[in-house]
Amino acid sequence: MVETNDEREILALHEAGDKALMSADLEVLAQIFADDYVQHNESGQAFTKQDVLNNIRTGRIHYPSIVSTGRTIRVFGDMAVVNGSESDEVEVAGQRRAVRYVYLDVLLKRDGEWKLVASQLAEPKE
């Protein structure tokens, strides 16, 4: 399947986001997340862009490893939906564990740049 330029940009954004999460690069993450970004975690709890950045800044959450195990990008004009899965090592409040996520990301193209506006995480039962 031929990738469009938008699909390549969105893939690069996700790859940069994974690297930034692992290295706690708040500057890169702040550029990827739209100011009105909202993430719902696997428990259904909502986090704003500032919540996510603060959790990383304070070390409350750390991602030693993020491995994408699948990703599908669908573009609809200036909106895109990404369905994906990943196997991560996550450290929360000093407790490290392996976790497998499936996720849905929504992106909007604003002023010519793709921004992540919403995410929904789920932890599938094995």
Short mmCIF file of N, CA, C and O in Angstrom, two decimals:
data_model
loop_
_atom_site.label_atom_id
_atom_site.label_comp_id
_atom_site.label_asym_id
_atom_site.label_seq_id
_atom_site.Cartn_x
_atom_site.Cartn_y
_atom_site.Cartn_z
N MET A 1 0.84 -1.19 0.00
CA MET A 1 0.00 0.00 0.00
C MET A 1 0.88 1.25 0.00
O MET A 1 1.83 1.35 0.76
N VAL A 2 0.57 2.18 -0.83
CA VAL A 2 1.34 3.41 -0.94
C VAL A 2 0.95 4.37 0.19
O VAL A 2 -0.22 4.60 0.44
N GLU A 3 1.95 4.84 0.89
CA GLU A 3 1.70 5.80 1.96
C GLU A 3 1.63 7.21 1.38
O GLU A 3 2.40 7.57 0.50
N THR A 4 0.70 8.00 1.88
CA THR A 4 0.63 9.40 1.49
C THR A 4 1.62 10.20 2.33
O THR A 4 2.13 9.72 3.34
N ASN A 5 1.85 11.42 1.93
CA ASN A 5 2.72 12.30 2.70
C ASN A 5 2.17 12.49 4.11
O ASN A 5 2.91 12.48 5.09
N ASP A 6 0.84 12.65 4.23
CA ASP A 6 0.23 12.81 5.55
C ASP A 6 0.48 11.57 6.42
O ASP A 6 0.81 11.69 7.60
N GLU A 7 0.34 10.38 5.84
CA GLU A 7 0.59 9.15 6.60
C GLU A 7 2.04 9.08 7.06
O GLU A 7 2.31 8.69 8.20
N ARG A 8 2.97 9.48 6.21
CA ARG A 8 4.39 9.49 6.59
C ARG A 8 4.63 10.49 7.72
O ARG A 8 5.37 10.20 8.67
N GLU A 9 4.01 11.67 7.65
CA GLU A 9 4.16 12.68 8.70
C GLU A 9 3.60 12.17 10.03
O GLU A 9 4.21 12.37 11.09
N ILE A 10 2.46 11.51 9.98
CA ILE A 10 1.83 10.99 11.20
C ILE A 10 2.66 9.85 11.78
O ILE A 10 2.85 9.77 13.01
N LEU A 11 3.18 8.98 10.95
CA LEU A 11 4.06 7.91 11.42
C LEU A 11 5.30 8.50 12.09
O LEU A 11 5.68 8.08 13.19
N ALA A 12 5.91 9.50 11.46
CA ALA A 12 7.09 10.15 12.04
C ALA A 12 6.75 10.82 13.37
O ALA A 12 7.53 10.76 14.32
N LEU A 13 5.57 11.41 13.46
CA LEU A 13 5.13 12.04 14.71
C LEU A 13 5.00 11.00 15.82
O LEU A 13 5.46 11.22 16.94
N HIS A 14 4.41 9.85 15.50
CA HIS A 14 4.27 8.79 16.51
C HIS A 14 5.64 8.24 16.93
O HIS A 14 5.87 8.00 18.12
N GLU A 15 6.52 8.04 15.97
CA GLU A 15 7.86 7.54 16.31
C GLU A 15 8.61 8.55 17.17
O GLU A 15 9.27 8.18 18.15
N ALA A 16 8.51 9.83 16.83
CA ALA A 16 9.15 10.88 17.65
C ALA A 16 8.52 10.94 19.04
O ALA A 16 9.23 11.13 20.04
N GLY A 17 7.21 10.73 19.11
CA GLY A 17 6.53 10.73 20.41
C GLY A 17 6.98 9.57 21.28
O GLY A 17 7.20 9.75 22.49
N ASP A 18 7.15 8.40 20.70
CA ASP A 18 7.64 7.25 21.47
C ASP A 18 9.03 7.53 22.03
O ASP A 18 9.31 7.30 23.21
N LYS A 19 9.92 8.07 21.18
CA LYS A 19 11.27 8.40 21.63
C LYS A 19 11.24 9.47 22.72
O LYS A 19 11.97 9.39 23.71
N ALA A 20 10.38 10.47 22.54
CA ALA A 20 10.29 11.55 23.53
C ALA A 20 9.73 11.04 24.86
O ALA A 20 10.17 11.47 25.93
N LEU A 21 8.78 10.12 24.82
CA LEU A 21 8.26 9.54 26.06
C LEU A 21 9.36 8.77 26.79
O LEU A 21 9.50 8.88 28.01
N MET A 22 10.14 7.99 26.05
CA MET A 22 11.20 7.20 26.68
C MET A 22 12.31 8.07 27.25
O MET A 22 12.89 7.73 28.29
N SER A 23 12.60 9.18 26.60
CA SER A 23 13.68 10.07 27.08
C SER A 23 13.16 11.23 27.92
O SER A 23 13.95 12.08 28.34
N ALA A 24 11.85 11.27 28.16
CA ALA A 24 11.21 12.35 28.92
C ALA A 24 11.53 13.72 28.31
O ALA A 24 11.80 14.68 29.01
N ASP A 25 11.47 13.81 26.99
CA ASP A 25 11.73 15.05 26.27
C ASP A 25 10.45 15.88 26.23
O ASP A 25 9.64 15.77 25.31
N LEU A 26 10.28 16.71 27.23
CA LEU A 26 9.05 17.48 27.39
C LEU A 26 8.85 18.48 26.26
O LEU A 26 7.71 18.77 25.87
N GLU A 27 9.93 19.02 25.72
CA GLU A 27 9.82 20.00 24.64
C GLU A 27 9.20 19.36 23.39
O GLU A 27 8.30 19.94 22.78
N VAL A 28 9.66 18.19 23.03
CA VAL A 28 9.11 17.48 21.87
C VAL A 28 7.66 17.08 22.14
O VAL A 28 6.79 17.28 21.29
N LEU A 29 7.39 16.55 23.31
CA LEU A 29 6.03 16.15 23.65
C LEU A 29 5.07 17.34 23.61
O LEU A 29 3.94 17.22 23.13
N ALA A 30 5.51 18.49 24.10
CA ALA A 30 4.67 19.68 24.11
C ALA A 30 4.31 20.12 22.69
O ALA A 30 3.23 20.69 22.46
N GLN A 31 5.18 19.82 21.72
CA GLN A 31 4.90 20.16 20.32
C GLN A 31 3.95 19.14 19.68
O GLN A 31 3.18 19.49 18.80
N ILE A 32 4.04 17.89 20.11
CA ILE A 32 3.21 16.83 19.52
C ILE A 32 1.78 16.92 20.01
O ILE A 32 0.83 16.80 19.23
N PHE A 33 1.60 17.15 21.31
CA PHE A 33 0.25 17.23 21.89
C PHE A 33 -0.34 18.61 21.62
O PHE A 33 0.30 19.63 21.88
N ALA A 34 -1.57 18.64 21.12
CA ALA A 34 -2.29 19.91 20.98
C ALA A 34 -2.55 20.47 22.38
O ALA A 34 -2.59 19.73 23.37
N ASP A 35 -2.73 21.78 22.47
CA ASP A 35 -2.99 22.39 23.77
C ASP A 35 -4.25 21.84 24.42
O ASP A 35 -4.35 21.78 25.65
N ASP A 36 -5.23 21.41 23.60
CA ASP A 36 -6.48 20.87 24.13
C ASP A 36 -6.50 19.34 24.17
O ASP A 36 -7.55 18.71 24.26
N TYR A 37 -5.31 18.74 24.13
CA TYR A 37 -5.18 17.27 24.16
C TYR A 37 -5.79 16.67 25.42
O TYR A 37 -5.66 17.21 26.53
N VAL A 38 -6.48 15.54 25.24
CA VAL A 38 -7.03 14.77 26.35
C VAL A 38 -6.74 13.29 26.10
O VAL A 38 -6.97 12.78 25.00
N GLN A 39 -6.22 12.64 27.12
CA GLN A 39 -5.95 11.20 27.07
C GLN A 39 -6.79 10.51 28.12
O GLN A 39 -6.86 10.97 29.26
N HIS A 40 -7.46 9.44 27.71
CA HIS A 40 -8.17 8.59 28.67
C HIS A 40 -7.36 7.31 28.81
O HIS A 40 -7.07 6.63 27.81
N ASN A 41 -6.98 7.00 30.05
CA ASN A 41 -6.16 5.81 30.27
C ASN A 41 -7.03 4.56 30.31
O ASN A 41 -8.25 4.62 30.13
N GLU A 42 -6.40 3.43 30.56
CA GLU A 42 -7.10 2.15 30.54
C GLU A 42 -8.18 2.04 31.61
O GLU A 42 -9.08 1.22 31.51
N SER A 43 -8.14 2.91 32.63
CA SER A 43 -9.17 2.92 33.68
C SER A 43 -10.28 3.93 33.38
O SER A 43 -11.22 4.05 34.15
N GLY A 44 -10.11 4.69 32.28
CA GLY A 44 -11.11 5.68 31.91
C GLY A 44 -10.85 7.06 32.49
O GLY A 44 -11.64 7.97 32.28
N GLN A 45 -9.75 7.22 33.21
CA GLN A 45 -9.41 8.51 33.81
C GLN A 45 -8.87 9.45 32.73
O GLN A 45 -8.06 9.06 31.89
N ALA A 46 -9.33 10.71 32.76
CA ALA A 46 -8.92 11.70 31.77
C ALA A 46 -7.70 12.48 32.26
O ALA A 46 -7.62 12.85 33.43
N PHE A 47 -6.77 12.73 31.33
CA PHE A 47 -5.58 13.53 31.60
C PHE A 47 -5.44 14.58 30.49
O PHE A 47 -5.54 14.23 29.31
N THR A 48 -5.19 15.82 30.88
CA THR A 48 -4.94 16.88 29.91
C THR A 48 -3.48 16.83 29.47
O THR A 48 -2.66 16.10 30.03
N LYS A 49 -3.14 17.65 28.50
CA LYS A 49 -1.75 17.79 28.06
C LYS A 49 -0.87 18.12 29.26
O LYS A 49 0.17 17.50 29.46
N GLN A 50 -1.29 19.09 30.07
CA GLN A 50 -0.49 19.49 31.23
C GLN A 50 -0.34 18.37 32.24
O GLN A 50 0.72 18.19 32.83
N ASP A 51 -1.40 17.60 32.45
CA ASP A 51 -1.32 16.44 33.36
C ASP A 51 -0.27 15.45 32.88
O ASP A 51 0.55 14.98 33.67
N VAL A 52 -0.30 15.13 31.59
CA VAL A 52 0.65 14.15 31.03
C VAL A 52 2.08 14.68 31.18
O VAL A 52 2.98 13.97 31.65
N LEU A 53 2.29 15.93 30.79
CA LEU A 53 3.64 16.51 30.88
C LEU A 53 4.12 16.59 32.32
O LEU A 53 5.28 16.29 32.61
N ASN A 54 3.24 16.96 33.24
CA ASN A 54 3.63 17.03 34.66
C ASN A 54 3.97 15.66 35.22
O ASN A 54 4.91 15.53 36.02
N ASN A 55 3.22 14.64 34.84
CA ASN A 55 3.53 13.28 35.31
C ASN A 55 4.90 12.82 34.84
O ASN A 55 5.63 12.14 35.56
N ILE A 56 5.28 13.21 33.63
CA ILE A 56 6.60 12.85 33.12
C ILE A 56 7.68 13.73 33.77
O ILE A 56 8.72 13.25 34.19
N ARG A 57 7.40 15.04 33.88
CA ARG A 57 8.35 15.98 34.48
C ARG A 57 8.73 15.58 35.90
O ARG A 57 9.90 15.62 36.29
N THR A 58 7.75 15.16 36.68
CA THR A 58 7.98 14.81 38.08
C THR A 58 8.50 13.39 38.28
O THR A 58 8.85 13.01 39.39
N GLY A 59 8.51 12.62 37.20
CA GLY A 59 8.96 11.22 37.30
C GLY A 59 7.88 10.29 37.83
O GLY A 59 8.15 9.12 38.08
N ARG A 60 6.67 10.79 37.98
CA ARG A 60 5.57 9.94 38.45
C ARG A 60 5.36 8.77 37.49
O ARG A 60 5.02 7.66 37.89
N ILE A 61 5.55 9.05 36.19
CA ILE A 61 5.47 7.99 35.19
C ILE A 61 6.71 8.06 34.30
O ILE A 61 7.18 9.15 33.97
N HIS A 62 7.23 6.89 33.97
CA HIS A 62 8.42 6.80 33.13
C HIS A 62 8.24 5.60 32.20
O HIS A 62 7.70 4.57 32.60
N TYR A 63 8.68 5.77 30.96
CA TYR A 63 8.58 4.71 29.95
C TYR A 63 9.99 4.26 29.55
O TYR A 63 10.57 4.79 28.62
N PRO A 64 10.54 3.25 30.24
CA PRO A 64 11.86 2.75 29.85
C PRO A 64 11.88 2.13 28.45
O PRO A 64 12.89 2.16 27.77
N SER A 65 10.74 1.56 28.02
CA SER A 65 10.69 0.90 26.71
C SER A 65 9.28 1.01 26.13
O SER A 65 8.30 0.78 26.83
N ILE A 66 9.23 1.38 24.85
CA ILE A 66 7.98 1.40 24.08
C ILE A 66 8.27 0.71 22.76
O ILE A 66 9.14 1.14 22.01
N VAL A 67 7.54 -0.37 22.50
CA VAL A 67 7.73 -1.12 21.26
C VAL A 67 6.38 -1.21 20.55
O VAL A 67 5.45 -1.86 21.04
N SER A 68 6.29 -0.54 19.40
CA SER A 68 5.07 -0.59 18.60
C SER A 68 4.93 -1.99 18.01
O SER A 68 5.87 -2.53 17.42
N THR A 69 3.74 -2.59 18.19
CA THR A 69 3.50 -3.92 17.64
C THR A 69 2.47 -3.89 16.52
O THR A 69 2.09 -4.93 16.00
N GLY A 70 2.02 -2.70 16.17
CA GLY A 70 1.08 -2.54 15.07
C GLY A 70 0.54 -1.12 15.05
O GLY A 70 0.39 -0.49 16.09
N ARG A 71 0.28 -0.62 13.85
CA ARG A 71 -0.23 0.74 13.73
C ARG A 71 -0.92 0.89 12.38
O ARG A 71 -0.35 0.54 11.36
N THR A 72 -2.15 1.38 12.39
CA THR A 72 -2.90 1.66 11.18
C THR A 72 -3.28 3.14 11.19
O THR A 72 -3.86 3.61 12.17
N ILE A 73 -2.94 3.84 10.11
CA ILE A 73 -3.21 5.27 10.00
C ILE A 73 -4.26 5.47 8.92
O ILE A 73 -4.10 4.99 7.79
N ARG A 74 -5.33 6.19 9.27
CA ARG A 74 -6.36 6.54 8.29
C ARG A 74 -6.53 8.05 8.31
O ARG A 74 -6.73 8.63 9.37
N VAL A 75 -6.43 8.67 7.15
CA VAL A 75 -6.51 10.12 7.04
C VAL A 75 -7.82 10.50 6.37
O VAL A 75 -8.20 9.93 5.35
N PHE A 76 -8.49 11.49 6.97
CA PHE A 76 -9.76 12.00 6.46
C PHE A 76 -9.65 13.52 6.36
O PHE A 76 -10.08 14.25 7.26
N GLY A 77 -8.99 14.00 5.31
CA GLY A 77 -8.77 15.43 5.16
C GLY A 77 -7.78 15.93 6.20
O GLY A 77 -6.64 15.47 6.24
N ASP A 78 -8.25 16.85 7.06
CA ASP A 78 -7.39 17.40 8.11
C ASP A 78 -7.56 16.68 9.44
O ASP A 78 -7.18 17.21 10.50
N MET A 79 -8.13 15.48 9.42
CA MET A 79 -8.31 14.67 10.62
C MET A 79 -7.79 13.28 10.32
O MET A 79 -7.91 12.79 9.19
N ALA A 80 -7.17 12.66 11.32
CA ALA A 80 -6.67 11.30 11.15
C ALA A 80 -6.94 10.48 12.41
O ALA A 80 -6.99 11.03 13.51
N VAL A 81 -7.11 9.20 12.19
CA VAL A 81 -7.32 8.25 13.27
C VAL A 81 -6.21 7.21 13.18
O VAL A 81 -5.93 6.69 12.09
N VAL A 82 -5.58 6.92 14.31
CA VAL A 82 -4.54 5.91 14.36
C VAL A 82 -4.96 4.85 15.37
O VAL A 82 -5.23 5.17 16.54
N ASN A 83 -5.05 3.61 14.91
CA ASN A 83 -5.26 2.47 15.79
C ASN A 83 -3.93 1.76 15.91
O ASN A 83 -3.28 1.51 14.90
N GLY A 84 -3.54 1.45 17.14
CA GLY A 84 -2.26 0.80 17.31
C GLY A 84 -2.20 -0.10 18.52
O GLY A 84 -3.13 -0.17 19.33
N SER A 85 -1.07 -0.77 18.62
CA SER A 85 -0.81 -1.60 19.79
C SER A 85 0.68 -1.50 20.10
O SER A 85 1.49 -1.21 19.22
N GLU A 86 1.00 -1.71 21.35
CA GLU A 86 2.40 -1.65 21.77
C GLU A 86 2.62 -2.47 23.02
O GLU A 86 1.70 -2.71 23.79
N SER A 87 3.87 -2.89 23.18
CA SER A 87 4.32 -3.58 24.38
C SER A 87 5.32 -2.67 25.06
O SER A 87 6.35 -2.33 24.48
N ASP A 88 5.01 -2.25 26.28
CA ASP A 88 5.80 -1.25 26.97
C ASP A 88 6.32 -1.76 28.30
O ASP A 88 5.78 -2.69 28.88
N GLU A 89 7.37 -1.11 28.76
CA GLU A 89 7.80 -1.18 30.16
C GLU A 89 7.42 0.17 30.74
O GLU A 89 7.84 1.21 30.22
N VAL A 90 6.61 0.17 31.79
CA VAL A 90 6.13 1.40 32.39
C VAL A 90 6.49 1.39 33.86
O VAL A 90 6.32 0.38 34.55
N GLU A 91 6.97 2.53 34.33
CA GLU A 91 7.27 2.70 35.75
C GLU A 91 6.36 3.80 36.29
O GLU A 91 6.42 4.94 35.84
N VAL A 92 5.47 3.41 37.21
CA VAL A 92 4.53 4.35 37.82
C VAL A 92 4.77 4.36 39.32
O VAL A 92 4.71 3.30 39.96
N ALA A 93 5.06 5.55 39.84
CA ALA A 93 5.30 5.70 41.29
C ALA A 93 6.34 4.69 41.77
O ALA A 93 6.18 4.09 42.83
N GLY A 94 7.39 4.47 40.97
CA GLY A 94 8.48 3.59 41.37
C GLY A 94 8.24 2.11 41.12
O GLY A 94 9.13 1.30 41.35
N GLN A 95 7.06 1.74 40.64
CA GLN A 95 6.74 0.34 40.36
C GLN A 95 6.81 0.08 38.86
O GLN A 95 6.08 0.68 38.09
N ARG A 96 7.71 -0.81 38.46
CA ARG A 96 7.91 -1.10 37.03
C ARG A 96 7.14 -2.36 36.66
O ARG A 96 7.15 -3.35 37.39
N ARG A 97 6.50 -2.31 35.47
CA ARG A 97 5.79 -3.49 34.98
C ARG A 97 5.72 -3.47 33.46
O ARG A 97 5.81 -2.42 32.83
N ALA A 98 5.59 -4.66 32.92
CA ALA A 98 5.38 -4.80 31.48
C ALA A 98 3.88 -4.65 31.23
O ALA A 98 3.06 -5.14 32.01
N VAL A 99 3.54 -3.95 30.16
CA VAL A 99 2.13 -3.74 29.85
C VAL A 99 1.95 -3.76 28.33
O VAL A 99 2.83 -3.33 27.59
N ARG A 100 0.83 -4.30 27.91
CA ARG A 100 0.47 -4.28 26.49
C ARG A 100 -0.75 -3.38 26.35
O ARG A 100 -1.73 -3.54 27.07
N TYR A 101 -0.64 -2.39 25.47
CA TYR A 101 -1.73 -1.45 25.22
C TYR A 101 -2.24 -1.58 23.80
O TYR A 101 -1.47 -1.88 22.88
N VAL A 102 -3.52 -1.33 23.62
CA VAL A 102 -4.07 -0.97 22.33
C VAL A 102 -4.56 0.45 22.49
O VAL A 102 -4.91 0.87 23.60
N TYR A 103 -4.52 1.21 21.41
CA TYR A 103 -4.89 2.62 21.55
C TYR A 103 -5.57 3.14 20.30
O TYR A 103 -5.46 2.57 19.21
N LEU A 104 -6.26 4.24 20.48
CA LEU A 104 -6.86 5.00 19.40
C LEU A 104 -6.41 6.45 19.60
O LEU A 104 -6.62 7.01 20.68
N ASP A 105 -5.76 7.00 18.60
CA ASP A 105 -5.34 8.40 18.62
C ASP A 105 -6.10 9.17 17.55
O ASP A 105 -6.34 8.65 16.45
N VAL A 106 -6.46 10.40 17.88
CA VAL A 106 -7.10 11.31 16.92
C VAL A 106 -6.16 12.49 16.73
O VAL A 106 -5.69 13.08 17.71
N LEU A 107 -5.88 12.81 15.48
CA LEU A 107 -5.00 13.93 15.15
C LEU A 107 -5.74 14.91 14.25
O LEU A 107 -6.58 14.50 13.44
N LEU A 108 -5.41 16.18 14.41
CA LEU A 108 -5.93 17.22 13.53
C LEU A 108 -4.76 17.97 12.92
O LEU A 108 -3.74 18.18 13.59
N LYS A 109 -4.92 18.37 11.68
CA LYS A 109 -3.91 19.18 11.02
C LYS A 109 -4.28 20.64 11.26
O LYS A 109 -5.32 21.11 10.79
N ARG A 110 -3.43 21.33 12.03
CA ARG A 110 -3.67 22.72 12.38
C ARG A 110 -2.50 23.55 11.88
O ARG A 110 -1.36 23.26 12.22
N ASP A 111 -2.80 24.58 11.11
CA ASP A 111 -1.76 25.43 10.54
C ASP A 111 -0.68 24.61 9.83
O ASP A 111 0.51 24.87 9.95
N GLY A 112 -1.12 23.56 9.13
CA GLY A 112 -0.20 22.75 8.35
C GLY A 112 0.56 21.69 9.11
O GLY A 112 1.37 20.97 8.53
N GLU A 113 0.32 21.57 10.43
CA GLU A 113 1.03 20.57 11.25
C GLU A 113 0.05 19.64 11.92
O GLU A 113 -0.98 20.06 12.45
N TRP A 114 0.40 18.35 11.95
CA TRP A 114 -0.41 17.36 12.65
C TRP A 114 -0.19 17.48 14.15
O TRP A 114 0.95 17.58 14.60
N LYS A 115 -1.28 17.51 14.91
CA LYS A 115 -1.24 17.57 16.37
C LYS A 115 -2.13 16.45 16.93
O LYS A 115 -3.23 16.19 16.42
N LEU A 116 -1.65 15.83 17.97
CA LEU A 116 -2.42 14.80 18.65
C LEU A 116 -3.42 15.49 19.57
O LEU A 116 -3.03 16.26 20.44
N VAL A 117 -4.73 15.25 19.36
CA VAL A 117 -5.76 15.92 20.14
C VAL A 117 -6.46 15.01 21.15
O VAL A 117 -7.02 15.49 22.14
N ALA A 118 -6.43 13.70 20.91
CA ALA A 118 -7.11 12.78 21.83
C ALA A 118 -6.52 11.39 21.71
O ALA A 118 -6.12 10.95 20.63
N SER A 119 -6.49 10.69 22.86
CA SER A 119 -6.02 9.30 22.91
C SER A 119 -6.90 8.50 23.86
O SER A 119 -7.34 9.03 24.89
N GLN A 120 -7.13 7.26 23.51
CA GLN A 120 -7.83 6.32 24.37
C GLN A 120 -6.97 5.08 24.47
O GLN A 120 -6.64 4.47 23.45
N LEU A 121 -6.58 4.71 25.67
CA LEU A 121 -5.77 3.51 25.90
C LEU A 121 -6.66 2.39 26.44
O LEU A 121 -7.60 2.65 27.19
N ALA A 122 -6.31 1.17 26.11
CA ALA A 122 -6.96 0.01 26.69
C ALA A 122 -5.90 -1.04 26.91
O ALA A 122 -4.89 -1.11 26.20
N GLU A 123 -6.10 -1.84 27.94
CA GLU A 123 -5.19 -2.94 28.26
C GLU A 123 -5.95 -4.23 28.02
O GLU A 123 -6.76 -4.63 28.84
N PRO A 124 -5.73 -4.87 26.85
CA PRO A 124 -6.50 -6.08 26.53
C PRO A 124 -6.19 -7.20 27.50
O PRO A 124 -5.07 -7.34 27.98
N LYS A 125 -7.21 -7.98 27.77
CA LYS A 125 -7.04 -9.18 28.59
C LYS A 125 -6.44 -10.28 27.74
O LYS A 125 -6.87 -10.52 26.63
N GLU A 126 -5.41 -10.89 28.23
CA GLU A 126 -4.71 -11.93 27.47
C GLU A 126 -5.46 -13.24 27.55
O GLU A 126 -6.03 -13.63 28.47
#
